[in-house]
């Protein structure tokens, strides 16, 4: 696209111009998906993902989500944050490596999403189309899970 032309609204050009943030349940099945620009930080998106947090749950997240305001939001919802602390922290918050091992389920979800070639190769140029294909893949994962349970 020539530099004088503006990008169409809702478009994200470039292979790494978008990132998928997901909230999954204990089985690794997605509950909520948000598509963000690739240069956006993780923590601001977390506030939107954790809006429907239930009490008595344990929130597992990686170091990118280690922020005091996010920990307070999780605790205010009645849940417990289990996020590894950043190395530069002076006061290390409570963290359980044993519980953190269950976080691999979110990584497995992203691996299953990559089995859909159209998503793995980032074929879609527009964010709305990419999100639609992502939701179709998620529906497929949920149906396959329900099929194996029954």
Backbone as numpy.savetxt, mean C-alpha at the origin, in Angstrom:
# Nx Ny Nz CAx CAy CAz Cx Cy Cz
6.32 13.18 -25.81 5.46 14.35 -25.81 6.36 15.58 -25.81
6.16 16.50 -26.71 6.98 17.71 -26.74 6.86 18.49 -25.44
7.94 19.18 -25.03 7.89 19.90 -23.75 6.90 21.05 -23.73
6.48 21.54 -24.90 5.53 22.67 -24.91 4.10 22.21 -24.66
3.81 20.93 -24.90 2.46 20.42 -24.67 2.28 20.06 -23.21
1.06 20.28 -22.72 0.74 19.88 -21.35 0.25 18.44 -21.37
0.49 17.76 -20.25 0.01 16.39 -20.13 -1.50 16.40 -19.93
-2.21 15.41 -20.49 -3.65 15.35 -20.26 -3.93 15.10 -18.78
-5.07 15.60 -18.28 -5.38 15.38 -16.87 -5.52 13.88 -16.58
-4.99 13.48 -15.43 -5.08 12.08 -15.03 -4.02 11.20 -15.65
-3.11 11.76 -16.39 -2.09 10.94 -17.03 -0.82 10.95 -16.21
-0.13 9.85 -16.24 1.16 9.73 -15.57 2.10 9.08 -16.55
3.04 9.83 -17.05 3.96 9.29 -18.05 5.22 8.77 -17.38
5.81 7.79 -17.97 7.04 7.20 -17.45 6.73 5.92 -16.73
7.67 4.98 -16.74 7.40 3.67 -16.15 7.27 3.70 -14.63
7.94 4.62 -13.96 7.89 4.64 -12.50 7.15 5.86 -11.99
6.23 6.39 -12.76 5.54 7.61 -12.40 4.36 7.38 -11.47
4.07 6.15 -11.13 2.97 5.88 -10.21 3.37 4.77 -9.26
2.75 4.82 -8.08 3.04 3.81 -7.07 1.72 3.37 -6.44
1.64 2.09 -6.13 0.44 1.54 -5.52 0.69 1.41 -4.03
-0.20 2.00 -3.23 -0.18 1.82 -1.78 -1.41 0.99 -1.44
-1.23 -0.01 -0.59 -2.33 -0.93 -0.30 -2.45 -1.19 1.19
-3.68 -1.43 1.61 -3.99 -1.89 2.96 -4.56 -3.29 2.80
-3.95 -4.27 3.46 -4.43 -5.65 3.33 -4.88 -6.18 4.68
-5.65 -7.25 4.63 -6.06 -7.91 5.86 -4.99 -8.93 6.26
-5.28 -9.74 7.27 -4.33 -10.73 7.77 -4.02 -11.84 6.79
-4.86 -12.00 5.77 -4.63 -13.04 4.77 -3.87 -12.51 3.55
-3.56 -11.22 3.56 -2.86 -10.63 2.44 -3.76 -10.21 1.30
-5.06 -10.14 1.55 -6.02 -9.70 0.54 -6.26 -8.20 0.71
-6.25 -7.46 -0.38 -6.35 -6.00 -0.28 -7.73 -5.53 0.17
-7.70 -4.53 1.04 -8.93 -3.89 1.50 -9.09 -2.51 0.87
-7.97 -1.85 0.65 -8.01 -0.52 0.06 -6.75 -0.29 -0.76
-6.92 0.38 -1.90 -5.82 0.68 -2.80 -5.81 2.17 -3.10
-4.63 2.74 -3.13 -4.48 4.15 -3.51 -3.33 4.23 -4.50
-3.57 4.94 -5.56 -2.55 5.16 -6.58 -1.98 6.56 -6.37
-0.67 6.64 -6.18 -0.03 7.92 -5.91 1.09 8.17 -6.91
1.47 9.43 -7.09 2.64 9.70 -7.93 3.88 9.07 -7.32
4.81 8.66 -8.15 5.98 7.95 -7.68 6.86 8.74 -6.74
6.85 10.07 -6.83 7.71 10.87 -5.98 7.06 11.22 -4.65
5.80 10.84 -4.43 5.11 11.15 -3.18 5.66 10.30 -2.05
5.64 10.84 -0.84 6.11 10.11 0.33 5.09 9.09 0.80
5.53 8.17 1.65 4.65 7.11 2.13 3.72 7.58 3.24
4.22 8.36 4.17 3.43 8.74 5.34 2.16 9.51 5.03
2.16 10.51 4.15 0.90 11.21 3.88 -0.20 10.29 3.34
0.18 9.28 2.61 -0.80 8.34 2.07 -1.35 7.43 3.16
-0.53 7.15 4.16 -0.93 6.25 5.24 -2.14 6.78 5.99
-2.23 8.08 6.14 -3.38 8.66 6.85 -4.68 8.33 6.12
-4.65 8.33 4.78 -5.84 7.98 4.01 -6.13 6.49 4.08
-5.10 5.67 4.08 -5.30 4.23 4.13 -5.85 3.77 5.48
-5.43 4.41 6.54 -5.82 3.97 7.88 -7.08 4.66 8.38
-7.84 5.26 7.50 -9.06 5.95 7.90 -10.13 5.03 8.45
-10.14 3.79 8.02 -11.18 2.84 8.45 -10.60 1.77 9.37
-9.66 2.14 10.18 -8.97 1.19 11.06 -9.89 0.75 12.19
-9.92 -0.55 12.44 -10.74 -1.09 13.52 -9.93 -1.22 14.80
-10.64 -1.29 15.92 -9.97 -1.47 17.21 -9.38 -2.87 17.30
-8.42 -3.02 18.21 -7.78 -4.30 18.50 -7.12 -4.94 17.29
-6.57 -4.12 16.42 -5.79 -4.65 15.30 -4.34 -4.21 15.49
-3.46 -4.94 14.85 -2.05 -4.59 14.88 -1.67 -4.12 13.49
-1.15 -2.93 13.40 -0.75 -2.34 12.12 0.73 -2.64 11.89
1.01 -3.38 10.82 2.38 -3.70 10.45 2.76 -2.84 9.26
3.85 -2.12 9.37 4.30 -1.26 8.28 5.82 -1.22 8.30
6.41 -0.80 7.19 7.87 -0.74 7.14 8.38 0.60 7.68
9.69 0.77 7.67 10.32 1.94 8.28 9.89 3.26 7.66
9.43 3.24 6.45 9.01 4.48 5.79 7.81 5.11 6.50
7.08 4.31 7.26 5.89 4.79 7.96 6.17 5.14 9.42
7.43 5.22 9.79 7.80 5.52 11.17 7.73 7.03 11.40
6.59 7.48 11.88 6.38 8.89 12.22 5.54 8.95 13.48
5.88 9.89 14.35 5.16 10.01 15.62 3.68 10.29 15.41
3.36 11.19 14.46 1.95 11.53 14.25 1.16 10.33 13.73
1.79 9.47 12.95 1.11 8.28 12.44 0.89 7.26 13.56
1.89 7.10 14.41 1.73 6.20 15.56 0.61 6.68 16.47
0.53 8.00 16.69 -0.55 8.54 17.52 -1.92 8.30 16.89
-2.01 8.45 15.57 -3.28 8.22 14.88 -3.71 6.76 15.01
-2.77 5.85 14.88 -3.09 4.42 15.01 -3.54 4.10 16.42
-2.84 4.64 17.41 -3.22 4.39 18.81 -4.56 5.04 19.15
-4.86 6.19 18.57 -6.14 6.86 18.82 -7.30 6.04 18.28
-7.06 5.25 17.23 -8.10 4.40 16.67 -8.28 3.11 17.46
-7.45 2.90 18.49 -7.58 1.70 19.30 -6.75 0.53 18.78
-5.85 0.79 17.86 -5.00 -0.26 17.29 -3.58 -0.09 17.83
-2.75 -1.06 17.54 -1.36 -1.02 18.02 -0.41 -0.96 16.82
0.46 0.05 16.77 1.44 0.11 15.68 2.63 -0.80 15.96
3.03 -1.57 14.98 4.24 -2.38 15.07 5.10 -2.03 13.86
5.81 -0.93 14.00 6.60 -0.36 12.90 8.05 -0.30 13.38
8.98 -0.85 12.60 10.37 -0.77 13.04 10.84 0.69 13.08
11.55 1.07 14.13 11.98 2.47 14.24 13.11 2.79 13.27
13.14 4.03 12.85 14.24 4.52 12.01 15.52 4.51 12.85
16.63 4.39 12.19 17.92 4.30 12.89 18.28 5.58 13.63
17.79 6.72 13.17 18.17 8.00 13.78 17.36 8.35 15.01
16.37 7.54 15.38 15.54 7.85 16.55 16.35 7.72 17.84
16.14 8.68 18.72 16.80 8.60 20.03 16.01 7.70 20.97
14.69 7.87 20.96 13.83 7.04 21.80 13.13 6.04 20.89
13.49 4.78 21.02 12.94 3.74 20.16 11.58 3.29 20.70
10.52 3.37 19.88 9.21 2.89 20.34 9.16 1.37 20.38
8.13 0.86 20.98 7.95 -0.58 21.12 7.82 -1.23 19.74
8.54 -2.32 19.55 8.54 -3.03 18.27 8.80 -4.51 18.52
8.00 -5.37 17.86 8.16 -6.81 18.00 8.58 -7.42 16.65
9.80 -7.94 16.55 10.21 -8.57 15.29 9.42 -9.84 14.98
8.92 -10.50 16.02 8.13 -11.72 15.80 6.82 -11.38 15.10
6.13 -10.34 15.57 4.89 -9.93 14.91 5.16 -9.37 13.52
6.30 -8.72 13.35 6.64 -8.07 12.08 6.81 -9.08 10.95
7.09 -10.32 11.28 7.27 -11.35 10.24 6.01 -11.54 9.41
4.86 -11.25 9.97 3.60 -11.40 9.23 3.45 -10.34 8.14
4.30 -9.33 8.13 4.22 -8.29 7.11 4.54 -8.82 5.72
5.12 -10.00 5.64 5.43 -10.55 4.31 4.17 -10.81 3.50
3.01 -10.82 4.13 1.77 -11.03 3.38 1.49 -9.88 2.42
1.84 -8.68 2.81 1.66 -7.56 1.88 2.63 -7.68 0.71
3.84 -8.16 0.99 4.80 -8.37 -0.09 4.31 -9.48 -1.02
3.69 -10.50 -0.46 3.13 -11.57 -1.30 1.99 -11.03 -2.16
1.19 -10.11 -1.62 0.12 -9.50 -2.42 0.71 -8.78 -3.63
1.75 -7.98 -3.41 2.35 -7.27 -4.54 2.98 -8.23 -5.53
3.50 -9.35 -5.05 4.04 -10.36 -5.96 2.93 -10.98 -6.80
1.78 -11.25 -6.19 0.65 -11.81 -6.95 0.13 -10.82 -7.98
0.17 -9.54 -7.66 -0.26 -8.53 -8.61 0.65 -8.53 -9.83
1.94 -8.78 -9.61 2.90 -8.77 -10.72 2.70 -9.95 -11.67
1.89 -10.92 -11.29 1.58 -12.02 -12.20 0.69 -11.55 -13.35
0.05 -10.41 -13.17 -0.77 -9.84 -14.23 0.15 -8.97 -15.09
0.46 -9.45 -16.26 1.48 -8.83 -17.10 1.21 -7.37 -17.39
-0.04 -7.05 -17.58 -0.39 -5.67 -17.92 -0.02 -4.71 -16.78
-0.10 -5.19 -15.55 0.28 -4.36 -14.41 1.79 -4.37 -14.18
2.40 -5.53 -14.34 3.83 -5.65 -14.09 4.65 -4.84 -15.07
4.21 -4.76 -16.31 4.96 -4.01 -17.33 4.54 -2.55 -17.39
3.56 -2.16 -16.55 3.09 -0.77 -16.52 2.65 -0.32 -17.90
1.84 -1.17 -18.54 1.40 -0.92 -19.90 0.52 0.32 -19.99
-0.32 0.53 -19.00 -1.28 1.65 -19.04 -0.56 2.98 -18.82
-0.85 3.97 -19.65 -0.25 5.29 -19.54 -1.04 6.23 -18.64
-2.34 6.00 -18.52 -3.19 6.87 -17.72 -3.47 6.23 -16.36
-3.45 7.07 -15.34 -3.63 6.58 -13.97 -4.99 5.90 -13.79
-6.04 6.44 -14.37 -7.37 5.86 -14.21 -7.43 4.46 -14.83
-6.80 4.28 -15.97 -6.77 2.95 -16.61 -5.93 1.97 -15.80
-4.81 2.43 -15.28 -3.96 1.56 -14.47 -4.70 1.13 -13.21
-5.40 2.06 -12.56 -6.15 1.73 -11.36 -7.30 0.77 -11.67
-7.94 0.94 -12.81 -9.02 0.02 -13.21 -8.48 -1.40 -13.41
-7.33 -1.52 -14.07 -6.73 -2.84 -14.27 -6.28 -3.43 -12.93
-5.80 -2.59 -12.04 -5.40 -3.05 -10.72 -6.61 -3.59 -9.94
-7.73 -2.90 -10.04 -8.93 -3.36 -9.35 -9.46 -4.66 -9.94
-9.34 -4.83 -11.25 -9.72 -6.11 -11.85 -8.83 -7.25 -11.33
-7.56 -7.00 -11.21 -6.65 -8.01 -10.67 -6.99 -8.33 -9.22
-7.36 -7.32 -8.45 -7.72 -7.54 -7.05 -9.00 -8.37 -6.95
-9.96 -8.08 -7.81 -11.20 -8.87 -7.83 -10.87 -10.33 -8.13
-9.97 -10.54 -9.07 -9.54 -11.90 -9.41 -8.91 -12.59 -8.19
-8.07 -11.88 -7.46 -7.45 -12.46 -6.27 -8.48 -12.82 -5.20
-9.45 -11.93 -4.98 -10.49 -12.20 -4.00 -11.33 -13.42 -4.41
-11.68 -13.51 -5.70 -12.47 -14.64 -6.16 -11.70 -15.95 -6.04
-10.43 -15.93 -6.36 -9.61 -17.14 -6.22 -9.50 -17.55 -4.76
-9.40 -16.58 -3.87 -9.31 -16.92 -2.44 -10.62 -17.53 -1.95
-11.74 -16.92 -2.35 -13.05 -17.46 -1.94 -13.26 -18.85 -2.52
-12.74 -19.09 -3.70 -12.87 -20.39 -4.35 -12.11 -21.47 -3.58
-10.95 -21.14 -3.06 -10.15 -22.12 -2.33 -10.65 -22.34 -0.93
-11.37 -21.37 -0.36 -11.89 -21.51 0.99 -13.10 -22.41 1.03
-13.97 -22.30 0.02 -15.20 -23.09 0.02 -14.99 -24.47 -0.52
